PDB file of C-alpha atoms and ligand atoms in Angstrom:
ATOM      1  CA  UNK V   1       5.923  25.151  -6.847  1.00  0.00           C
ATOM      2  CA  UNK V   2       7.245  22.972  -4.117  1.00  0.00           C
ATOM      3  CA  UNK V   3       5.719  20.195  -2.623  1.00  0.00           C
ATOM      4  CA  UNK V   4       5.694  20.250   1.030  1.00  0.00           C
ATOM      5  CA  UNK V   5       5.593  16.680   2.441  1.00  0.00           C
ATOM      6  CA  UNK V   6       5.386  14.949   5.720  1.00  0.00           C
ATOM      7  CA  UNK V   7       6.431  11.555   6.001  1.00  0.00           C
ATOM      8  CA  UNK V   8       5.013   8.954   8.582  1.00  0.00           C
ATOM      9  CA  UNK V   9       6.698   5.979   9.575  1.00  0.00           C
ATOM     10  CA  UNK V  10      10.446   7.451   8.350  1.00  0.00           C
ATOM     11  CA  UNK V  11      12.600   4.734  10.448  1.00  0.00           C
ATOM     12  CA  UNK V  12      10.376   2.051   8.486  1.00  0.00           C
ATOM     13  CA  UNK V  13      11.853   0.122   5.459  1.00  0.00           C
ATOM     14  CA  UNK V  14       9.092   1.862   3.178  1.00  0.00           C
ATOM     15  CA  UNK V  15       9.490   5.154   5.170  1.00  0.00           C
ATOM     16  CA  UNK V  16      13.177   5.677   5.026  1.00  0.00           C
ATOM     17  CA  UNK V  17      13.262   4.958   1.261  1.00  0.00           C
ATOM     18  CA  UNK V  18      10.570   7.442   0.991  1.00  0.00           C
ATOM     19  CA  UNK V  19      12.592  10.046   2.925  1.00  0.00           C
ATOM     20  CA  UNK V  20      15.308   9.503   0.600  1.00  0.00           C
ATOM     21  CA  UNK V  21      13.216   9.821  -2.446  1.00  0.00           C
ATOM     22  CA  UNK V  22      11.785  13.113  -1.460  1.00  0.00           C
ATOM     23  CA  UNK V  23      14.835  14.453  -0.233  1.00  0.00           C
ATOM     24  CA  UNK V  24      16.235  13.860  -3.686  1.00  0.00           C
ATOM     25  CA  UNK V  25      13.439  15.164  -5.868  1.00  0.00           C
ATOM     26  CA  UNK V  26      13.837  19.094  -6.471  1.00  0.00           C
ATOM     27  CA  UNK V  27      10.288  19.809  -6.893  1.00  0.00           C
ATOM     28  CA  UNK V  28       9.711  18.275  -3.198  1.00  0.00           C
ATOM     29  CA  UNK V  29      10.187  19.474   0.272  1.00  0.00           C
ATOM     30  CA  UNK V  30      10.100  17.548   3.264  1.00  0.00           C
ATOM     31  CA  UNK V  31       9.082  19.489   6.042  1.00  0.00           C
ATOM     32  CA  UNK V  32       8.701  17.107   9.107  1.00  0.00           C
ATOM     33  CA  UNK V  33       8.367  13.375   9.990  1.00  0.00           C
ATOM     34  CA  UNK V  34       5.676  11.806  12.166  1.00  0.00           C
ATOM     35  CA  UNK V  35       7.368   9.016  14.564  1.00  0.00           C
ATOM     36  CA  UNK V  36       6.113   6.995  17.226  1.00  0.00           C
ATOM     37  CA  UNK V  37       9.077   7.870  19.174  1.00  0.00           C
ATOM     38  CA  UNK V  38      11.897  10.655  19.110  1.00  0.00           C
ATOM     39  CA  UNK V  39       9.702  13.876  19.790  1.00  0.00           C
ATOM     40  CA  UNK V  40      11.868  17.035  19.540  1.00  0.00           C
ATOM     41  CA  UNK V  41      14.353  15.146  17.411  1.00  0.00           C
ATOM     42  CA  UNK V  42      15.661  15.777  14.229  1.00  0.00           C
ATOM     43  CA  UNK V  43      15.957  13.359  11.322  1.00  0.00           C
ATOM     44  CA  UNK V  44      19.698  13.476  11.032  1.00  0.00           C
ATOM     45  CA  UNK V  45      19.448  12.568  14.767  1.00  0.00           C
ATOM     46  CA  UNK V  46      17.320   9.416  14.435  1.00  0.00           C
ATOM     47  CA  UNK V  47      18.867   8.102  10.660  1.00  0.00           C
ATOM     48  CA  UNK V  48      22.288   9.041  10.654  1.00  0.00           C
ATOM     49  CA  UNK V  49      22.487   8.675   6.489  1.00  0.00           C
ATOM     50  CA  UNK V  50      20.752  11.894   6.206  1.00  0.00           C
ATOM     51  CA  UNK V  51      22.378  15.266   7.308  1.00  0.00           C
ATOM     52  CA  UNK V  52      19.004  17.151   6.951  1.00  0.00           C
ATOM     53  CA  UNK V  53      17.505  18.553  10.267  1.00  0.00           C
ATOM     54  CA  UNK V  54      14.094  17.919   9.761  1.00  0.00           C
ATOM     55  CA  UNK V  55      11.600  18.131  12.935  1.00  0.00           C
ATOM     56  CA  UNK V  56      10.544  14.734  14.315  1.00  0.00           C
ATOM     57  CA  UNK V  57       6.566  14.788  15.966  1.00  0.00           C
ATOM     58  CA  UNK V  58       5.309  11.812  17.904  1.00  0.00           C
ATOM     59  CA  UNK V  59       2.194  14.149  18.624  1.00  0.00           C
ATOM     60  CA  UNK V  60      -0.138  14.157  15.513  1.00  0.00           C
ATOM     61  CA  UNK V  61      -2.235  17.266  16.688  1.00  0.00           C
ATOM     62  CA  UNK V  62       1.052  19.421  17.560  1.00  0.00           C
ATOM     63  CA  UNK V  63       2.267  18.318  14.204  1.00  0.00           C
ATOM     64  CA  UNK V  64      -0.534  19.435  12.215  1.00  0.00           C
ATOM     65  CA  UNK V  65      -0.599  23.011  14.379  1.00  0.00           C
ATOM     66  CA  UNK V  66       2.957  23.416  13.961  1.00  0.00           C
ATOM     67  CA  UNK V  67       3.672  22.450  10.076  1.00  0.00           C
ATOM     68  CA  UNK V  68       2.048  23.597   7.072  1.00  0.00           C
ATOM     69  CA  UNK V  69       2.100  20.909   4.196  1.00  0.00           C
ATOM     70  CA  UNK V  70       0.620  19.620   0.709  1.00  0.00           C
ATOM     71  CA  UNK V  71       1.129  16.106   1.139  1.00  0.00           C
ATOM     72  CA  UNK V  72       0.878  13.388   4.049  1.00  0.00           C
ATOM     73  CA  UNK V  73       2.770  10.063   3.020  1.00  0.00           C
ATOM     74  CA  UNK V  74       1.845   7.089   5.330  1.00  0.00           C
ATOM     75  CA  UNK V  75       4.092   4.106   5.443  1.00  0.00           C
ATOM     76  CA  UNK V  76       3.413   2.761   9.036  1.00  0.00           C
ATOM     77  CA  UNK V  77       0.890  -0.074  10.271  1.00  0.00           C
ATOM     78  CA  UNK V  78      -2.681  -0.216   9.636  1.00  0.00           C
ATOM     79  CA  UNK V  79      -4.370   0.734  13.202  1.00  0.00           C
ATOM     80  CA  UNK V  80      -2.495   4.196  13.151  1.00  0.00           C
ATOM     81  CA  UNK V  81      -2.091   4.467   9.520  1.00  0.00           C
ATOM     82  CA  UNK V  82      -5.774   4.798   9.427  1.00  0.00           C
ATOM     83  CA  UNK V  83      -5.784   7.429  12.002  1.00  0.00           C
ATOM     84  CA  UNK V  84      -3.056   9.225  10.499  1.00  0.00           C
ATOM     85  CA  UNK V  85      -4.796   9.320   7.118  1.00  0.00           C
ATOM     86  CA  UNK V  86      -8.249  10.891   8.534  1.00  0.00           C
ATOM     87  CA  UNK V  87      -6.444  13.167  10.785  1.00  0.00           C
ATOM     88  CA  UNK V  88      -4.321  14.559   7.336  1.00  0.00           C
ATOM     89  CA  UNK V  89      -7.647  14.943   5.371  1.00  0.00           C
ATOM     90  CA  UNK V  90      -9.397  16.874   8.229  1.00  0.00           C
ATOM     91  CA  UNK V  91      -6.577  19.197   8.337  1.00  0.00           C
ATOM     92  CA  UNK V  92      -6.405  19.774   4.542  1.00  0.00           C
ATOM     93  CA  UNK V  93      -3.576  17.772   3.802  1.00  0.00           C
ATOM     94  CA  UNK V  94      -3.472  15.047   0.586  1.00  0.00           C
ATOM     95  CA  UNK V  95      -2.754  11.747   1.594  1.00  0.00           C
ATOM     96  CA  UNK V  96      -0.229   9.155   0.010  1.00  0.00           C
ATOM     97  CA  UNK V  97      -0.722   6.111   1.692  1.00  0.00           C
ATOM     98  CA  UNK V  98       0.782   2.889   0.985  1.00  0.00           C
ATOM     99  CA  UNK V  99       0.129   1.078   4.590  1.00  0.00           C
ATOM    100  CA  UNK V 100      -1.635  -1.754   3.686  1.00  0.00           C
ATOM    101  CA  UNK V 101      -4.148  -3.565   5.839  1.00  0.00           C
ATOM    102  CA  UNK V 102      -7.211  -0.942   5.927  1.00  0.00           C
ATOM    103  CA  UNK V 103     -10.839  -2.202   6.097  1.00  0.00           C
ATOM    104  CA  UNK V 104     -13.224  -1.704   2.938  1.00  0.00           C
ATOM    105  CA  UNK V 105     -15.144   0.379   5.939  1.00  0.00           C
ATOM    106  CA  UNK V 106     -12.334   2.356   6.728  1.00  0.00           C
ATOM    107  CA  UNK V 107     -11.551   3.133   2.651  1.00  0.00           C
ATOM    108  CA  UNK V 108     -15.259   4.020   2.389  1.00  0.00           C
ATOM    109  CA  UNK V 109     -14.959   6.516   5.268  1.00  0.00           C
ATOM    110  CA  UNK V 110     -11.909   8.111   3.937  1.00  0.00           C
ATOM    111  CA  UNK V 111     -13.480   8.434   0.460  1.00  0.00           C
ATOM    112  CA  UNK V 112     -16.338  10.350   2.222  1.00  0.00           C
ATOM    113  CA  UNK V 113     -14.185  12.505   3.708  1.00  0.00           C
ATOM    114  CA  UNK V 114     -11.837  13.215   1.004  1.00  0.00           C
ATOM    115  CA  UNK V 115     -15.028  13.955  -1.604  1.00  0.00           C
ATOM    116  CA  UNK V 116     -16.398  16.275   0.922  1.00  0.00           C
ATOM    117  CA  UNK V 117     -13.444  18.408   1.350  1.00  0.00           C
ATOM    118  CA  UNK V 118     -12.551  18.232  -2.259  1.00  0.00           C
ATOM    119  CA  UNK V 119      -9.165  16.512  -1.163  1.00  0.00           C
ATOM    120  CA  UNK V 120      -7.048  14.371  -3.818  1.00  0.00           C
ATOM    121  CA  UNK V 121      -6.120  11.143  -2.011  1.00  0.00           C
ATOM    122  CA  UNK V 122      -4.632   7.710  -3.086  1.00  0.00           C
ATOM    123  CA  UNK V 123      -4.347   4.468  -1.044  1.00  0.00           C
ATOM    124  CA  UNK V 124      -2.564   2.199  -3.062  1.00  0.00           C
ATOM    125  CA  UNK V 125      -2.013  -1.553  -1.779  1.00  0.00           C
ATOM    126  CA  UNK V 126       1.129  -1.732  -3.943  1.00  0.00           C
ATOM    127  CA  UNK V 127       3.028   1.431  -5.730  1.00  0.00           C
ATOM    128  CA  UNK V 128       5.396  -0.732  -7.888  1.00  0.00           C
ATOM    129  CA  UNK V 129       4.106  -0.140 -11.666  1.00  0.00           C
ATOM    130  CA  UNK V 130       5.050  -3.861 -12.506  1.00  0.00           C
ATOM    131  CA  UNK V 131       2.768  -4.843  -9.658  1.00  0.00           C
ATOM    132  CA  UNK V 132      -0.292  -2.916 -10.553  1.00  0.00           C
ATOM    133  CA  UNK V 133       0.422  -4.525 -14.065  1.00  0.00           C
ATOM    134  CA  UNK V 134       0.239  -7.993 -12.775  1.00  0.00           C
ATOM    135  CA  UNK V 135      -2.914  -7.138 -11.298  1.00  0.00           C
ATOM    136  CA  UNK V 136      -4.467  -5.779 -14.578  1.00  0.00           C
ATOM    137  CA  UNK V 137      -3.561  -8.836 -16.731  1.00  0.00           C
ATOM    138  CA  UNK V 138      -4.648 -11.060 -14.251  1.00  0.00           C
ATOM    139  CA  UNK V 139      -8.081  -9.228 -14.336  1.00  0.00           C
ATOM    140  CA  UNK V 140      -7.946  -9.839 -18.350  1.00  0.00           C
ATOM    141  CA  UNK V 141      -6.771 -13.567 -17.675  1.00  0.00           C
ATOM    142  CA  UNK V 142      -9.802 -14.134 -15.473  1.00  0.00           C
ATOM    143  CA  UNK V 143     -12.212 -13.672 -17.977  1.00  0.00           C
ATOM    144  CA  UNK V 144     -11.184 -16.911 -19.970  1.00  0.00           C
ATOM    145  CA  UNK V 145      -9.738 -18.744 -16.729  1.00  0.00           C
ATOM    146  CA  UNK V 146     -12.193 -18.901 -13.816  1.00  0.00           C
ATOM    147  CA  UNK V 147      -9.915 -21.376 -12.000  1.00  0.00           C
ATOM    148  CA  UNK V 148      -7.411 -19.421 -10.361  1.00  0.00           C
ATOM    149  CA  UNK V 149      -5.319 -19.265  -7.053  1.00  0.00           C
ATOM    150  CA  UNK V 150      -3.080 -16.394  -5.583  1.00  0.00           C
ATOM    151  CA  UNK V 151       0.338 -17.051  -3.839  1.00  0.00           C
ATOM    152  CA  UNK V 152       1.910 -13.898  -2.152  1.00  0.00           C
ATOM    153  CA  UNK V 153       5.015 -14.089  -0.566  1.00  0.00           C
ATOM    154  CA  UNK V 154       6.314 -11.037   2.021  1.00  0.00           C
ATOM    155  CA  UNK V 155       9.116 -10.670   4.273  1.00  0.00           C
ATOM    156  CA  UNK V 156       8.370 -12.116   7.889  1.00  0.00           C
ATOM    157  CA  UNK V 157       7.918  -8.525   9.378  1.00  0.00           C
ATOM    158  CA  UNK V 158       4.450  -8.381   7.859  1.00  0.00           C
ATOM    159  CA  UNK V 159       1.752  -8.101  10.115  1.00  0.00           C
ATOM    160  CA  UNK V 160      -1.301  -8.445   7.831  1.00  0.00           C
ATOM    161  CA  UNK V 161      -2.323 -11.278   5.708  1.00  0.00           C
ATOM    162  CA  UNK V 162      -3.121 -11.757   2.895  1.00  0.00           C
ATOM    163  CA  UNK V 163      -1.439  -8.919   1.425  1.00  0.00           C
ATOM    164  CA  UNK V 164      -3.411  -5.723   0.269  1.00  0.00           C
ATOM    165  CA  UNK V 165      -1.889  -6.717  -3.269  1.00  0.00           C
ATOM    166  CA  UNK V 166      -3.414  -9.745  -2.915  1.00  0.00           C
ATOM    167  CA  UNK V 167      -6.762  -8.549  -1.937  1.00  0.00           C
ATOM    168  CA  UNK V 168      -7.110  -6.016  -4.560  1.00  0.00           C
ATOM    169  CA  UNK V 169      -6.063  -8.779  -7.252  1.00  0.00           C
ATOM    170  CA  UNK V 170      -8.782 -10.846  -6.041  1.00  0.00           C
ATOM    171  CA  UNK V 171     -11.133  -7.812  -6.247  1.00  0.00           C
ATOM    172  CA  UNK V 172     -10.404  -7.673  -9.785  1.00  0.00           C
ATOM    173  CA  UNK V 173     -10.414 -10.970 -10.437  1.00  0.00           C
ATOM    174  CA  UNK V 174     -13.794 -11.185  -9.213  1.00  0.00           C
ATOM    175  CA  UNK V 175     -14.909  -8.314 -11.140  1.00  0.00           C
ATOM    176  CA  UNK V 176     -15.243 -10.416 -14.302  1.00  0.00           C
ATOM    177  CA  UNK V 177     -14.741 -14.050 -13.014  1.00  0.00           C
ATOM    178  CA  UNK V 178     -17.379 -16.572 -13.803  1.00  0.00           C
ATOM    179  CA  UNK V 179     -18.373 -17.594  -9.754  1.00  0.00           C
ATOM    180  CA  UNK V 180     -17.644 -20.893  -9.089  1.00  0.00           C
ATOM    181  CA  UNK V 181     -15.909 -23.113  -6.442  1.00  0.00           C
ATOM    182  CA  UNK V 182     -12.703 -24.820  -6.982  1.00  0.00           C
ATOM    183  CA  UNK V 183     -11.124 -27.941  -6.273  1.00  0.00           C
ATOM    184  CA  UNK V 184     -12.613 -31.165  -5.996  1.00  0.00           C
ATOM    185  CA  UNK V 185     -16.180 -30.872  -4.567  1.00  0.00           C
ATOM    186  CA  UNK V 186     -15.203 -33.598  -1.876  1.00  0.00           C
ATOM    187  CA  UNK V 187     -11.808 -32.143  -0.964  1.00  0.00           C
ATOM    188  CA  UNK V 188     -10.835 -31.860   2.591  1.00  0.00           C
ATOM    189  CA  UNK V 189      -8.267 -30.402   4.851  1.00  0.00           C
ATOM    190  CA  UNK V 190      -5.722 -32.980   6.836  1.00  0.00           C
ATOM    191  CA  UNK V 191      -4.082 -30.062   8.298  1.00  0.00           C
ATOM    192  CA  UNK V 192      -6.538 -26.730   8.828  1.00  0.00           C
ATOM    193  CA  UNK V 193      -5.256 -23.993   6.397  1.00  0.00           C
ATOM    194  CA  UNK V 194      -3.908 -26.292   4.104  1.00  0.00           C
ATOM    195  CA  UNK V 195      -5.973 -24.879   0.903  1.00  0.00           C
ATOM    196  CA  UNK V 196      -5.163 -21.331   2.231  1.00  0.00           C
ATOM    197  CA  UNK V 197      -8.146 -18.695   2.827  1.00  0.00           C
ATOM    198  CA  UNK V 198     -10.709 -18.698   0.202  1.00  0.00           C
ATOM    199  CA  UNK V 199     -12.960 -15.805  -1.157  1.00  0.00           C
ATOM    200  CA  UNK V 200     -15.954 -16.325  -3.458  1.00  0.00           C
ATOM    201  CA  UNK V 201     -14.140 -19.811  -4.591  1.00  0.00           C
ATOM    202  CA  UNK V 202     -10.811 -18.172  -5.020  1.00  0.00           C
ATOM    203  CA  UNK V 203      -7.529 -19.341  -3.090  1.00  0.00           C
ATOM    204  CA  UNK V 204      -5.125 -17.401  -1.351  1.00  0.00           C
ATOM    205  CA  UNK V 205      -1.831 -18.498   0.011  1.00  0.00           C
ATOM    206  CA  UNK V 206       0.233 -15.928   1.988  1.00  0.00           C
ATOM    207  CA  UNK V 207       4.153 -17.246   2.500  1.00  0.00           C
ATOM    208  CA  UNK V 208       5.986 -15.245   5.337  1.00  0.00           C
ATOM    209  CA  UNK V 209       9.963 -15.683   5.095  1.00  0.00           C
ATOM    210  CA  UNK V 210      13.316 -13.723   5.853  1.00  0.00           C
ATOM    211  CA  UNK V 211      14.982 -12.767   2.530  1.00  0.00           C
ATOM    212  CA  UNK V 212      11.461 -12.098   0.854  1.00  0.00           C
ATOM    213  CA  UNK V 213      10.404  -8.584   0.098  1.00  0.00           C
ATOM    214  CA  UNK V 214       7.165  -8.459  -2.008  1.00  0.00           C
ATOM    215  CA  UNK V 215       6.307 -11.220  -4.435  1.00  0.00           C
ATOM    216  CA  UNK V 216       2.880 -12.572  -6.110  1.00  0.00           C
ATOM    217  CA  UNK V 217       1.778 -15.316  -8.353  1.00  0.00           C
ATOM    218  CA  UNK V 218      -1.215 -15.757 -10.009  1.00  0.00           C
ATOM    219  CA  UNK V 219      -1.659 -19.014 -11.400  1.00  0.00           C
ATOM    220  CA  UNK V 220      -4.557 -19.878 -13.622  1.00  0.00           C
ATOM    221  CA  UNK V 221      -5.475 -23.407 -14.824  1.00  0.00           C
ATOM    222  CA  UNK V 222      -7.052 -24.193 -17.744  1.00  0.00           C
ATOM    223  CA  UNK V 223      -7.796 -27.558 -19.989  1.00  0.00           C
ATOM    224  CA  UNK V 224      -4.046 -28.816 -20.508  1.00  0.00           C
ATOM    225  CA  UNK V 225      -2.322 -25.589 -19.664  1.00  0.00           C
ATOM    226  CA  UNK V 226      -1.361 -23.056 -16.981  1.00  0.00           C
ATOM    227  CA  UNK V 227      -0.889 -19.600 -17.284  1.00  0.00           C
ATOM    228  CA  UNK V 228       1.546 -17.922 -14.228  1.00  0.00           C
ATOM    229  CA  UNK V 229       1.482 -13.953 -14.021  1.00  0.00           C
ATOM    230  CA  UNK V 230       4.255 -13.257 -11.628  1.00  0.00           C
ATOM    231  CA  UNK V 231       5.681 -10.012 -10.391  1.00  0.00           C
ATOM    232  CA  UNK V 232       8.451  -9.719  -8.094  1.00  0.00           C
ATOM    233  CA  UNK V 233       9.685  -6.652  -5.610  1.00  0.00           C
ATOM    234  CA  UNK V 234      13.553  -7.188  -4.800  1.00  0.00           C
ATOM    235  CA  UNK V 235      13.753  -3.872  -2.642  1.00  0.00           C
ATOM    236  CA  UNK V 236      11.643  -1.191  -1.242  1.00  0.00           C
ATOM    237  CA  UNK V 237      13.295   1.137  -4.411  1.00  0.00           C
ATOM    238  CA  UNK V 238      10.644  -0.544  -6.499  1.00  0.00           C
ATOM    239  CA  UNK V 239       7.605   1.250  -4.530  1.00  0.00           C
ATOM    240  CA  UNK V 240       9.139   4.711  -4.825  1.00  0.00           C
ATOM    241  CA  UNK V 241       8.189   5.516  -8.689  1.00  0.00           C
ATOM    242  CA  UNK V 242       4.591   4.725  -7.773  1.00  0.00           C
ATOM    243  CA  UNK V 243       4.817   6.963  -4.910  1.00  0.00           C
ATOM    244  CA  UNK V 244       6.544  10.260  -6.580  1.00  0.00           C
ATOM    245  CA  UNK V 245       3.498   9.896  -9.079  1.00  0.00           C
ATOM    246  CA  UNK V 246       1.043   9.652  -6.502  1.00  0.00           C
ATOM    247  CA  UNK V 247       2.357  13.138  -5.084  1.00  0.00           C
ATOM    248  CA  UNK V 248       1.870  14.396  -8.213  1.00  0.00           C
ATOM    249  CA  UNK V 249      -1.223  13.375  -9.017  1.00  0.00           C
ATOM    250  CA  UNK V 250      -3.151  13.797  -5.535  1.00  0.00           C
ATOM    251  CA  UNK V 251      -2.801  17.826  -6.010  1.00  0.00           C
ATOM    252  CA  UNK V 252      -4.860  17.607  -8.972  1.00  0.00           C
ATOM    253  CA  UNK V 253      -7.256  15.121  -7.574  1.00  0.00           C
ATOM    254  CA  UNK V 254     -10.420  16.125  -5.595  1.00  0.00           C
ATOM    255  CA  UNK V 255     -11.307  12.802  -4.492  1.00  0.00           C
ATOM    256  CA  UNK V 256      -9.492   9.598  -2.957  1.00  0.00           C
ATOM    257  CA  UNK V 257      -8.591   7.079  -5.480  1.00  0.00           C
ATOM    258  CA  UNK V 258      -7.928   3.483  -4.612  1.00  0.00           C
ATOM    259  CA  UNK V 259      -5.063   1.827  -6.850  1.00  0.00           C
ATOM    260  CA  UNK V 260      -2.250   2.972  -8.721  1.00  0.00           C
ATOM    261  CA  UNK V 261      -3.829   1.853 -11.470  1.00  0.00           C
ATOM    262  CA  UNK V 262      -6.136   5.040 -11.673  1.00  0.00           C
ATOM    263  CA  UNK V 263      -3.519   7.382 -12.430  1.00  0.00           C
ATOM    264  CA  UNK V 264      -1.034   5.509 -14.517  1.00  0.00           C
TER     265      UNK V 264
HETATM  266  P1  NAP Q   1       8.382  -1.637   8.555  1.00  0.00           P
HETATM  267  O1  NAP Q   1       9.769  -1.483   8.570  1.00  0.00           O
HETATM  268  O2  NAP Q   1       7.961  -2.278   9.839  1.00  0.00           O
HETATM  269  O3  NAP Q   1       8.168  -0.236   9.171  1.00  0.00           O
HETATM  270  C1  NAP Q   1       6.831   0.358   9.909  1.00  0.00           C
HETATM  271  C2  NAP Q   1       6.776   1.449  10.275  1.00  0.00           C
HETATM  272  O4  NAP Q   1       5.940   2.193  10.960  1.00  0.00           O
HETATM  273  C3  NAP Q   1       7.807   1.490  11.811  1.00  0.00           C
HETATM  274  O5  NAP Q   1       9.157   2.260  11.779  1.00  0.00           O
HETATM  275  C4  NAP Q   1       7.310   1.714  13.029  1.00  0.00           C
HETATM  276  O6  NAP Q   1       7.898   2.236  14.140  1.00  0.00           O
HETATM  277  C5  NAP Q   1       6.269   2.761  12.451  1.00  0.00           C
HETATM  278  N1  NAP Q   1       5.143   2.713  13.145  1.00  0.00           N
HETATM  279  C6  NAP Q   1       4.764   2.060  13.868  1.00  0.00           C
HETATM  280  N2  NAP Q   1       3.675   2.936  14.647  1.00  0.00           N
HETATM  281  C7  NAP Q   1       3.623   3.976  14.427  1.00  0.00           C
HETATM  282  C8  NAP Q   1       2.966   5.236  15.066  1.00  0.00           C
HETATM  283  N3  NAP Q   1       2.241   5.190  15.790  1.00  0.00           N
HETATM  284  N4  NAP Q   1       3.687   6.413  14.249  1.00  0.00           N
HETATM  285  C9  NAP Q   1       4.380   6.508  13.465  1.00  0.00           C
HETATM  286  N5  NAP Q   1       5.161   5.130  13.040  1.00  0.00           N
HETATM  287  C10 NAP Q   1       4.692   4.259  13.407  1.00  0.00           C
HETATM  288  O7  NAP Q   1       7.541  -1.821   7.474  1.00  0.00           O
HETATM  289  P2  NAP Q   1       7.710  -1.410   6.235  1.00  0.00           P
HETATM  290  O8  NAP Q   1       8.177  -2.800   5.335  1.00  0.00           O
HETATM  291  O9  NAP Q   1       8.549  -0.444   5.769  1.00  0.00           O
HETATM  292  O10 NAP Q   1       6.088  -1.179   5.685  1.00  0.00           O
HETATM  293  C11 NAP Q   1       5.194  -0.195   6.105  1.00  0.00           C
HETATM  294  C12 NAP Q   1       4.017  -0.182   5.521  1.00  0.00           C
HETATM  295  O11 NAP Q   1       3.921  -0.186   4.195  1.00  0.00           O
HETATM  296  C13 NAP Q   1       3.247  -1.568   5.595  1.00  0.00           C
HETATM  297  O12 NAP Q   1       1.877  -1.779   6.015  1.00  0.00           O
HETATM  298  C14 NAP Q   1       3.528  -2.457   4.637  1.00  0.00           C
HETATM  299  O13 NAP Q   1       2.327  -3.158   4.599  1.00  0.00           O
HETATM  300  C15 NAP Q   1       3.310  -0.940   3.544  1.00  0.00           C
HETATM  301  N6  NAP Q   1       4.153  -1.710   2.343  1.00  0.00           N
HETATM  302  C16 NAP Q   1       3.089  -1.177   0.998  1.00  0.00           C
HETATM  303  C17 NAP Q   1       3.847  -1.076  -0.147  1.00  0.00           C
HETATM  304  C18 NAP Q   1       3.118  -0.375  -1.118  1.00  0.00           C
HETATM  305  O14 NAP Q   1       3.428  -0.663  -2.431  1.00  0.00           O
HETATM  306  N7  NAP Q   1       1.786   0.130  -0.799  1.00  0.00           N
HETATM  307  C19 NAP Q   1       4.970  -1.618  -0.214  1.00  0.00           C
HETATM  308  C20 NAP Q   1       5.382  -2.359   0.807  1.00  0.00           C
HETATM  309  C21 NAP Q   1       5.043  -1.904   1.919  1.00  0.00           C
HETATM  310  P3  NAP Q   1       8.723   1.218  15.155  1.00  0.00           P
HETATM  311  O15 NAP Q   1       9.980   1.026  14.405  1.00  0.00           O
HETATM  312  O16 NAP Q   1       8.901   2.192  15.932  1.00  0.00           O
HETATM  313  O17 NAP Q   1       7.913  -0.066  15.404  1.00  0.00           O
END
């Protein structure tokens, strides 16, 4: 069976890589793209590196009326990505979502709808397999090292901070970590924000610079020792294996899963 796929955000860096991955997989068929401009154009007209004449839609309702598909990939921005994912589920498509920045409430709502409709869906803050392992290893380490800080580094076009990966790492760490506040009890900031964001006593620092792609270090401090768990994505290609795995997995799932680790 060929999996019919729609990609939202095809001109973005992740979206273009996803379009390329889908077009190069014999078992997948790209049936349309959802863009915020270029209504009525075709893929080859908006991205000349491709020869395919796949239709581009800007109107979501029209897209779902015209096009039959199995899987909806969203690689856009949080505000529209949530609306897209909701509409995809309501139209019987299985979402694979890389867009970061959804709130807990939004994820909860999407989970509820996917369950009601018995539709598979995956939202993954990070589709790179190495990053998922970095999160899992951090969870293991947090049992023994409750003093931990996260430094995440991304390109300067990223709009949300901290990254979805950092938030997910924090959730995993807090699920096993003995709660404690870190640093000196009397510490104070000379410049506001110097100690980064803080959640349950864990500090998170977000670096945004041109040249970076997606990088994270989780640093654990103990008596006379330091453990650093680090992952680097040097190119958007690093996320494509995880998206490919997720497309196959959502076809068998009957609910929404949050995090690639649940299907590895
Ligand atoms: P990007 O290059 O800025 O691409 C975002 C794309 O979304 C742009 O092409 C933008 O169009 C498009 N867009 C904005 N509003 C839209 C709308 N209403 N309808 C359709 N498309 C719309 O960013 P990126 O690096 O590709 O990242 C995309 C998303 O994936 C971000 O949320 C990022 O955090 C996330 N991400 C996830 C992973 C993961 O593994 N889960 C990895 C990397 C990135 P314009 O060009 O017209 O603005």
